[in-house]
């Protein structure tokens, strides 16, 4: 007997992405109990069919009728707003220990290792706050559009959230990635899990109205006005310059919807800007003001931070595009492969320039590459899921993924990136990630 669905538990997802000491001991002792009941038996069956047969026949999880098959379940609306199963309580956002001193100026990382497909559940969307999050009363929130002078924009206007929701809307699925995602890796810190290496990345279906339409309602003059300033309503006064060229294709949205419901407070409720493909900081949350002007604003968030420190010591400013990137999310750092045989390498690829064209996967540190299967539809500036079967024979393996986007950009190696960028930067690290699988099945972050 062979249960194909039983493959997933072979990579055990423990808290923090690590195995508990007890579990690790169990693995070393060779106890199968680690893989619950029938699943464990079925997995064993992939390599030893006869044994699997014997184990499944007297498995109490099959032959003993459980309480949930005999009694009454919970009533409707017991969870008026549904929450995940109690058995999924380890799948949460996590703060990287020691990364930030104060939680209000912090990051919580998305558990990429545990997610499927491309949509990040709203409650798991990574969070980056410069001064904490707020749950703002939407009836009191206002969005003002003005020009740096009256020639830029003829009629300054103030919109309520209701005003915006009465306009025709656009819904699109896009990733948001912080410009500092994978930032620790420039210095070869090699943080242990994909949650911490790549978890400042999430993807939602967003709903809102094009910023260009709002500006045109105000009589914007795009011959004069070449730059937009976006300003948030939180105490950090988050302000970013966005070139008008970026908003002209209607991709930049003033967003109120996220995955079919209103934005979550942590993600900017009731209004945020969404600048697809551009580093997350430009997607200003709690958006309260848009100004049209004729030059870049050079605000604190553009001068002090979000500038790339180059190899020669110079800083590169306004590098906004999140370049082509990918990462294997499973097996990934901190996980442990418990059984030899068939596994599935899976991960995410994305590019701030458009669609993903292909993803190649290597299991030998980049000597040989095979093209991964990419889940369709592939959308622009959106996460793309890839997979490749992996037969683990108990030997060391170096797992890598390399994405190519529709503009022909190829994800670089660390050596290629460092040759230009050095190793002291924070932002815009799109290097190829390597996971080492050791003969004991442990998966570790290494750099090649
Ligand atoms: N108003 C406001 N907008 C903000 C921020 C902030 O602190 N305040 N953080 C920015 C940064 S640096 C990023 S990466 C994204 C993160 O969006 P998220 O918290 O919804 O994931 O929001 C951006 N917009
Ligand atoms: Mo960010």
Coordinates of C-alpha atoms and ligand atoms in Angstrom, one line a residue:
X1 CA 0.0 0.0 0.0
X2 CA 1.4 3.4 -0.9
X3 CA -0.1 6.8 0.2
X4 CA 1.2 9.5 -2.0
X5 CA -0.2 12.2 0.3
X6 CA 2.0 10.8 3.0
X7 CA 5.1 12.4 1.5
X8 CA 4.8 15.7 3.1
X9 CA 5.5 14.8 6.7
X10 CA 8.9 13.3 5.7
X11 CA 10.2 16.8 6.2
X12 CA 9.2 17.6 9.7
X13 CA 8.3 21.2 10.5
X14 CA 9.2 21.9 14.0
X15 CA 9.0 25.2 16.0
X16 CA 11.4 27.8 14.5
X17 CA 12.0 25.3 11.7
X18 CA 14.2 23.2 14.0
X19 CA 13.6 19.8 15.4
X20 CA 13.2 19.7 19.2
X21 CA 16.1 17.9 21.0
X22 CA 13.7 15.0 21.8
X23 CA 12.8 14.7 18.1
X24 CA 16.4 14.8 17.1
X25 CA 17.2 12.1 19.6
X26 CA 14.4 10.0 18.2
X27 CA 15.7 10.4 14.7
X28 CA 19.2 9.3 15.7
X29 CA 17.7 6.4 17.6
X30 CA 15.9 5.5 14.3
X31 CA 12.4 5.5 15.8
X32 CA 9.7 5.7 13.2
X33 CA 7.2 7.1 15.7
X34 CA 8.4 10.5 14.6
X35 CA 6.2 10.1 11.6
X36 CA 2.7 9.8 12.9
X37 CA 1.0 6.5 12.5
X38 CA -0.1 5.4 9.0
X39 CA 1.9 8.2 7.4
X40 CA 5.1 6.8 8.9
X41 CA 4.2 3.3 7.8
X42 CA 3.3 4.4 4.3
X43 CA 6.6 6.3 4.0
X44 CA 8.6 3.3 5.1
X45 CA 6.6 1.5 2.5
X46 CA 8.2 3.5 -0.2
X47 CA 11.5 1.7 0.4
X48 CA 10.3 -1.5 2.1
X49 CA 6.8 -2.4 0.8
X50 CA 6.4 -5.6 2.8
X51 CA 6.9 -3.9 6.1
X52 CA 4.5 -1.1 5.2
X53 CA 1.8 -3.7 4.5
X54 CA 2.3 -5.2 8.0
X55 CA 2.4 -1.8 9.7
X56 CA -0.8 -0.4 8.1
X57 CA -2.9 -3.5 8.8
X58 CA -2.9 -3.1 12.6
X59 CA -2.4 0.7 12.8
X60 CA -4.8 1.9 15.4
X61 CA -5.2 5.2 13.4
X62 CA -6.9 3.1 10.8
X63 CA -8.6 0.3 12.7
X64 CA -9.9 2.1 15.8
X65 CA -12.8 4.5 15.2
X66 CA -11.8 7.9 16.6
X67 CA -14.1 10.2 18.6
X68 CA -14.6 12.6 15.7
X69 CA -16.2 9.8 13.7
X70 CA -18.7 8.9 16.5
X71 CA -19.7 12.0 18.4
X72 CA -21.1 15.5 17.7
X73 CA -18.7 18.2 16.4
X74 CA -18.5 21.9 17.2
X75 CA -21.4 24.1 16.3
X76 CA -21.4 26.6 13.5
X77 CA -20.0 30.1 14.2
X78 CA -18.1 28.8 17.2
X79 CA -15.3 30.4 15.3
X80 CA -17.2 33.4 14.0
X81 CA -13.9 34.4 12.4
X82 CA -12.0 31.2 11.5
X83 CA -8.6 30.5 12.8
X84 CA -6.1 27.8 11.9
X85 CA -6.2 24.3 13.4
X86 CA -4.6 24.0 16.9
X87 CA -2.1 21.6 15.3
X88 CA -0.8 24.5 13.1
X89 CA 0.1 26.8 16.0
X90 CA 3.8 26.8 15.2
X91 CA 3.2 28.3 11.8
X92 CA 3.6 31.9 12.8
X93 CA 5.5 35.1 12.1
X94 CA 8.7 35.3 14.0
X95 CA 11.1 38.0 15.0
X96 CA 14.8 37.3 14.4
X97 CA 16.5 37.2 17.8
X98 CA 18.7 40.3 18.3
X99 CA 17.9 41.9 15.0
X100 CA 16.1 44.9 16.4
X101 CA 16.2 46.5 19.9
X102 CA 12.6 47.8 20.0
X103 CA 9.6 45.8 18.7
X104 CA 8.1 49.0 17.2
X105 CA 11.0 49.4 14.9
X106 CA 11.2 45.8 14.0
X107 CA 10.4 43.0 11.5
X108 CA 8.4 39.8 11.9
X109 CA 9.3 37.2 9.2
X110 CA 6.9 35.1 7.2
X111 CA 7.2 31.3 7.7
X112 CA 7.9 30.6 4.0
X113 CA 9.0 27.0 4.8
X114 CA 5.4 26.1 5.8
X115 CA 3.4 27.7 3.1
X116 CA 2.0 26.3 -0.2
X117 CA 1.2 28.0 -3.5
X118 CA 1.9 31.7 -3.8
X119 CA -0.6 33.5 -1.5
X120 CA 0.5 34.5 1.9
X121 CA -2.4 34.2 4.4
X122 CA -3.0 37.7 5.6
X123 CA -2.2 36.8 9.3
X124 CA 1.2 35.6 8.2
X125 CA 2.2 38.5 5.9
X126 CA 5.6 39.7 7.1
X127 CA 5.5 43.0 9.0
X128 CA 8.0 45.8 8.9
X129 CA 7.2 48.8 11.1
X130 CA 9.4 51.8 11.7
X131 CA 7.3 53.0 14.6
X132 CA 4.8 50.3 15.4
X133 CA 1.4 49.5 13.9
X134 CA -2.0 51.1 14.4
X135 CA -5.6 50.1 14.0
X136 CA -6.8 53.3 12.5
X137 CA -10.5 54.2 12.4
X138 CA -11.4 54.2 8.7
X139 CA -14.2 56.7 9.2
X140 CA -11.6 59.2 10.4
X141 CA -8.8 58.4 7.9
X142 CA -8.3 60.8 5.0
X143 CA -6.1 60.7 1.8
X144 CA -5.0 64.2 0.5
X145 CA -3.6 64.7 -2.9
X146 CA -1.8 68.0 -3.6
X147 CA 0.9 69.4 -5.8
X148 CA 4.2 70.9 -4.7
X149 CA 2.7 74.0 -6.3
X150 CA -0.6 74.6 -8.2
X151 CA 0.9 74.1 -11.6
X152 CA 1.6 70.4 -10.8
X153 CA -2.0 69.6 -9.8
X154 CA -4.9 71.9 -10.4
X155 CA -7.4 70.8 -7.7
X156 CA -6.0 69.4 -4.5
X157 CA -8.6 66.8 -3.1
X158 CA -9.2 64.9 0.0
X159 CA -10.7 61.4 -0.2
X160 CA -12.3 59.3 2.5
X161 CA -12.0 55.6 2.4
X162 CA -15.6 55.4 1.3
X163 CA -14.9 57.8 -1.6
X164 CA -12.2 55.5 -2.8
X165 CA -14.4 52.4 -2.4
X166 CA -17.1 53.9 -4.7
X167 CA -14.6 54.1 -7.5
X168 CA -14.0 51.2 -10.0
X169 CA -11.4 48.9 -8.5
X170 CA -8.6 46.8 -9.7
X171 CA -7.5 43.5 -8.1
X172 CA -4.0 42.1 -8.7
X173 CA -1.7 39.6 -7.1
X174 CA 1.8 41.0 -6.2
X175 CA 4.6 40.3 -3.9
X176 CA 6.0 42.7 -1.4
X177 CA 9.7 42.2 -0.5
X178 CA 11.6 44.5 1.9
X179 CA 14.7 45.9 0.2
X180 CA 16.6 44.5 3.2
X181 CA 15.4 40.9 2.7
X182 CA 18.4 38.5 2.9
X183 CA 20.4 41.5 4.1
X184 CA 22.2 39.6 6.8
X185 CA 23.6 37.2 4.2
X186 CA 25.8 39.9 2.6
X187 CA 28.1 39.5 5.6
X188 CA 27.8 35.7 5.5
X189 CA 25.9 35.6 8.8
X190 CA 24.1 32.5 7.5
X191 CA 20.9 32.8 9.6
X192 CA 19.5 29.3 10.1
X193 CA 16.1 29.2 8.4
X194 CA 14.4 30.4 5.2
X195 CA 12.0 32.3 7.5
X196 CA 14.9 34.5 8.5
X197 CA 16.9 34.5 5.2
X198 CA 13.9 35.3 2.9
X199 CA 10.9 35.9 5.2
X200 CA 10.6 39.6 4.5
X201 CA 8.7 38.5 1.5
X202 CA 4.9 37.9 1.1
X203 CA 2.3 37.9 -1.7
X204 CA -1.3 38.9 -1.6
X205 CA -4.2 39.6 -3.9
X206 CA -4.6 43.4 -3.5
X207 CA -7.6 45.5 -4.3
X208 CA -7.6 49.2 -4.8
X209 CA -7.7 52.1 -7.3
X210 CA -4.9 53.2 -9.6
X211 CA -3.0 56.2 -8.3
X212 CA -2.8 57.7 -11.8
X213 CA -6.6 57.9 -11.9
X214 CA -6.8 59.8 -8.6
X215 CA -4.1 62.2 -9.7
X216 CA -5.9 62.8 -13.0
X217 CA -9.2 63.5 -11.0
X218 CA -7.2 66.3 -9.4
X219 CA -6.0 67.7 -12.7
X220 CA -2.4 66.5 -12.5
X221 CA 0.0 67.8 -15.1
X222 CA 2.3 64.9 -15.8
X223 CA 4.5 67.0 -18.1
X224 CA 5.6 69.1 -15.1
X225 CA 5.0 66.6 -12.3
X226 CA 7.6 63.8 -12.6
X227 CA 7.8 62.6 -9.0
X228 CA 5.2 61.6 -6.4
X229 CA 5.8 61.8 -2.6
X230 CA 3.8 59.2 -0.6
X231 CA 3.4 59.8 3.1
X232 CA 2.1 57.5 5.9
X233 CA 0.0 58.5 8.9
X234 CA 2.0 56.7 11.5
X235 CA 4.6 58.4 13.8
X236 CA 7.5 57.4 11.5
X237 CA 6.2 59.8 8.9
X238 CA 7.3 57.3 6.3
X239 CA 7.8 59.2 3.1
X240 CA 9.0 57.9 -0.3
X241 CA 9.6 59.4 -3.7
X242 CA 8.1 57.4 -6.6
X243 CA 8.9 58.4 -10.2
X244 CA 5.7 59.1 -12.2
X245 CA 7.0 56.8 -14.9
X246 CA 6.2 53.9 -12.6
X247 CA 2.6 54.9 -12.0
X248 CA 1.7 55.5 -15.6
X249 CA 0.9 51.8 -16.4
X250 CA -1.7 51.8 -13.6
X251 CA 0.3 49.3 -11.6
X252 CA 0.6 51.5 -8.6
X253 CA -2.5 51.2 -6.5
X254 CA -4.0 52.9 -3.5
X255 CA -5.1 49.7 -1.8
X256 CA -7.7 48.9 0.8
X257 CA -8.3 45.1 0.1
X258 CA -6.0 42.2 0.8
X259 CA -6.9 38.6 0.0
X260 CA -10.6 39.4 -0.3
X261 CA -11.0 41.4 2.9
X262 CA -9.8 44.8 4.2
X263 CA -6.1 45.2 4.8
X264 CA -4.9 44.0 8.1
X265 CA -3.9 46.7 10.6
X266 CA -0.3 45.4 10.5
X267 CA -0.3 45.9 6.8
X268 CA -1.6 49.4 6.6
X269 CA -5.3 49.4 7.3
X270 CA -7.3 51.2 6.1
X271 CA -5.2 52.4 3.1
X272 CA -1.7 51.7 1.8
X273 CA 0.2 52.3 -1.4
X274 CA 1.3 49.3 -3.5
X275 CA 4.2 49.8 -5.8
X276 CA 4.6 46.4 -7.5
X277 CA 8.1 45.2 -8.1
X278 CA 9.7 47.9 -6.0
X279 CA 11.3 47.5 -2.5
X280 CA 8.6 47.3 0.2
X281 CA 9.4 50.6 1.8
X282 CA 7.8 52.4 -1.2
X283 CA 4.5 50.7 -0.4
X284 CA 3.7 53.2 2.2
X285 CA 1.1 52.0 4.8
X286 CA -1.5 54.1 6.5
X287 CA -1.2 56.3 3.4
X288 CA -2.5 59.8 4.1
X289 CA -0.9 62.1 1.5
X290 CA 0.3 62.1 -2.1
X291 CA 2.2 65.1 -3.4
X292 CA 3.1 65.6 -7.1
X293 CA 6.4 67.5 -7.7
X294 CA 9.1 68.0 -10.2
X295 CA 12.1 66.5 -8.5
X296 CA 13.0 63.6 -6.1
X297 CA 12.2 64.5 -2.5
X298 CA 15.3 63.1 -0.9
X299 CA 13.5 62.3 2.4
X300 CA 15.1 60.8 5.5
X301 CA 14.0 57.3 4.4
X302 CA 15.8 57.8 1.1
X303 CA 19.0 59.4 2.3
X304 CA 19.8 57.7 5.6
X305 CA 18.4 54.2 4.7
X306 CA 17.6 52.2 1.6
X307 CA 20.8 53.2 -0.2
X308 CA 23.2 50.4 -1.4
X309 CA 26.7 50.5 0.0
X310 CA 28.9 49.4 -2.9
X311 CA 32.3 47.7 -2.9
X312 CA 34.2 50.9 -3.4
X313 CA 32.5 52.6 -0.4
X314 CA 30.1 54.7 -2.5
X315 CA 26.4 54.6 -1.9
X316 CA 23.8 53.9 -4.6
X317 CA 20.5 55.7 -4.1
X318 CA 17.0 55.1 -5.5
X319 CA 17.7 51.5 -6.5
X320 CA 14.1 50.5 -6.1
X321 CA 13.5 47.4 -8.3
X322 CA 13.6 44.1 -6.6
X323 CA 15.7 42.1 -9.0
X324 CA 15.0 38.5 -10.1
X325 CA 15.4 36.1 -7.2
X326 CA 14.3 32.7 -6.0
X327 CA 14.7 30.4 -3.0
X328 CA 14.0 26.8 -2.2
X329 CA 11.5 26.9 0.8
X330 CA 11.5 23.1 1.4
X331 CA 13.8 21.3 2.1
X332 CA 15.3 24.4 3.7
X333 CA 17.5 25.4 6.7
X334 CA 16.5 23.9 10.0
X335 CA 14.4 21.2 8.5
X336 CA 15.5 17.5 8.6
X337 CA 14.9 14.9 6.0
X338 CA 13.9 11.8 7.9
X339 CA 13.8 9.2 5.2
X340 CA 15.7 8.3 2.1
X341 CA 13.8 8.1 -1.2
X342 CA 11.4 10.4 -3.0
X343 CA 11.0 14.0 -1.9
X344 CA 9.9 17.2 -3.5
X345 CA 12.0 20.3 -3.8
X346 CA 9.8 23.3 -3.9
X347 CA 10.3 27.1 -3.7
X348 CA 9.4 30.5 -4.8
X349 CA 10.7 32.7 -7.6
X350 CA 9.9 36.4 -8.3
X351 CA 11.1 39.5 -10.2
X352 CA 10.3 43.1 -9.8
X353 CA 10.7 43.5 -13.6
X354 CA 7.9 41.2 -14.7
X355 CA 7.2 37.5 -15.0
X356 CA 9.4 34.6 -14.2
X357 CA 10.5 32.8 -17.3
X358 CA 12.2 29.7 -15.9
X359 CA 13.7 28.3 -12.7
X360 CA 16.6 25.9 -12.6
X361 CA 17.4 23.7 -9.7
X362 CA 20.8 22.1 -8.8
X363 CA 21.4 19.4 -6.2
X364 CA 25.2 19.5 -6.6
X365 CA 26.1 23.0 -5.8
X366 CA 25.6 24.4 -9.2
X367 CA 27.5 21.9 -11.4
X368 CA 24.4 20.5 -13.0
X369 CA 21.1 22.3 -13.4
X370 CA 17.6 20.9 -14.2
X371 CA 14.6 23.0 -15.2
X372 CA 12.0 23.0 -12.5
X373 CA 8.3 22.7 -13.1
X374 CA 6.7 26.2 -12.7
X375 CA 3.1 26.5 -11.5
X376 CA 0.9 28.5 -13.9
X377 CA -0.5 31.0 -14.3
X378 CA 2.7 33.0 -14.0
X379 CA 1.9 36.5 -13.1
X380 CA 4.0 39.7 -13.3
X381 CA 5.7 41.0 -10.2
X382 CA 4.2 38.1 -8.3
X383 CA 5.5 35.0 -6.6
X384 CA 5.8 31.9 -8.8
X385 CA 5.9 28.4 -7.3
X386 CA 8.4 25.8 -8.6
X387 CA 9.0 22.2 -7.9
X388 CA 11.3 19.4 -8.8
X389 CA 11.3 15.8 -7.6
X390 CA 14.4 14.8 -5.5
X391 CA 15.5 11.3 -4.7
X392 CA 17.5 11.5 -1.6
X393 CA 20.0 8.7 -1.3
X394 CA 21.5 9.7 2.1
X395 CA 24.4 11.6 0.6
X396 CA 25.3 15.2 1.0
X397 CA 23.6 17.5 -1.4
X398 CA 23.8 21.2 -2.1
X399 CA 20.4 22.5 -3.2
X400 CA 20.2 25.7 -5.2
X401 CA 17.6 27.5 -7.3
X402 CA 18.3 30.1 -10.0
X403 CA 15.5 32.1 -11.6
X404 CA 15.4 33.9 -14.9
X405 CA 12.8 36.6 -15.7
X406 CA 11.1 37.6 -18.9
X407 CA 13.5 40.5 -19.4
X408 CA 16.4 38.0 -19.5
X409 CA 17.9 38.9 -16.1
X410 CA 19.5 35.9 -14.4
X411 CA 19.7 35.5 -10.6
X412 CA 23.4 35.9 -9.8
X413 CA 25.7 33.9 -7.5
X414 CA 27.2 35.4 -4.3
X415 CA 30.6 35.7 -6.1
X416 CA 29.0 37.6 -8.9
X417 CA 27.1 40.0 -6.6
X418 CA 30.0 40.5 -4.3
X419 CA 32.3 41.4 -7.1
X420 CA 30.2 44.5 -7.7
X421 CA 28.6 45.1 -4.3
X422 CA 31.1 43.9 -1.8
X423 CA 29.9 42.3 1.4
X424 CA 29.0 45.1 3.8
X425 CA 25.7 46.2 2.3
X426 CA 22.2 45.5 3.6
X427 CA 19.9 46.0 0.7
X428 CA 19.0 44.2 -2.5
X429 CA 20.6 40.8 -2.1
X430 CA 19.2 38.6 -4.8
X431 CA 22.0 36.0 -4.7
X432 CA 21.5 32.3 -5.2
X433 CA 20.8 30.6 -1.9
X434 CA 22.4 27.2 -1.1
X435 CA 21.0 24.7 1.4
X436 CA 23.4 21.9 2.4
X437 CA 21.7 18.5 3.1
X438 CA 24.0 16.5 5.4
X439 CA 24.1 12.7 5.4
X440 CA 22.1 12.8 8.6
X441 CA 19.4 14.7 6.7
X442 CA 19.9 18.0 8.4
X443 CA 19.5 21.0 6.2
X444 CA 21.8 24.0 6.7
X445 CA 22.4 27.4 5.3
X446 CA 25.8 27.6 3.5
X447 CA 27.1 30.0 1.0
X448 CA 28.8 29.0 -2.2
Ligands
LIG1 N1 3.6 54.1 7.1 C1 4.6 53.1 7.0 N2 4.7 52.5 5.8 C2 5.6 51.5 5.7 C3 6.5 51.2 6.7 C4 6.3 51.9 7.9 O1 7.1 51.6 8.9 N3 5.4 52.8 8.0 N4 7.4 50.2 6.5 C5 7.8 50.0 5.1 C6 8.7 48.9 4.8 S1 10.3 49.2 5.1 C7 8.2 47.8 4.2 S2 9.3 46.5 3.8 C8 6.8 47.5 4.0 C9 6.4 46.3 4.7 O2 5.0 46.1 4.5 P1 4.2 45.0 5.4 O3 4.5 45.4 6.9 O4 2.8 45.1 5.1 O5 4.8 43.7 5.1 O6 6.0 48.6 4.4 C10 6.6 49.9 4.2 N5 5.6 50.9 4.5
LIG2 MO1 11.5 47.4 4.3

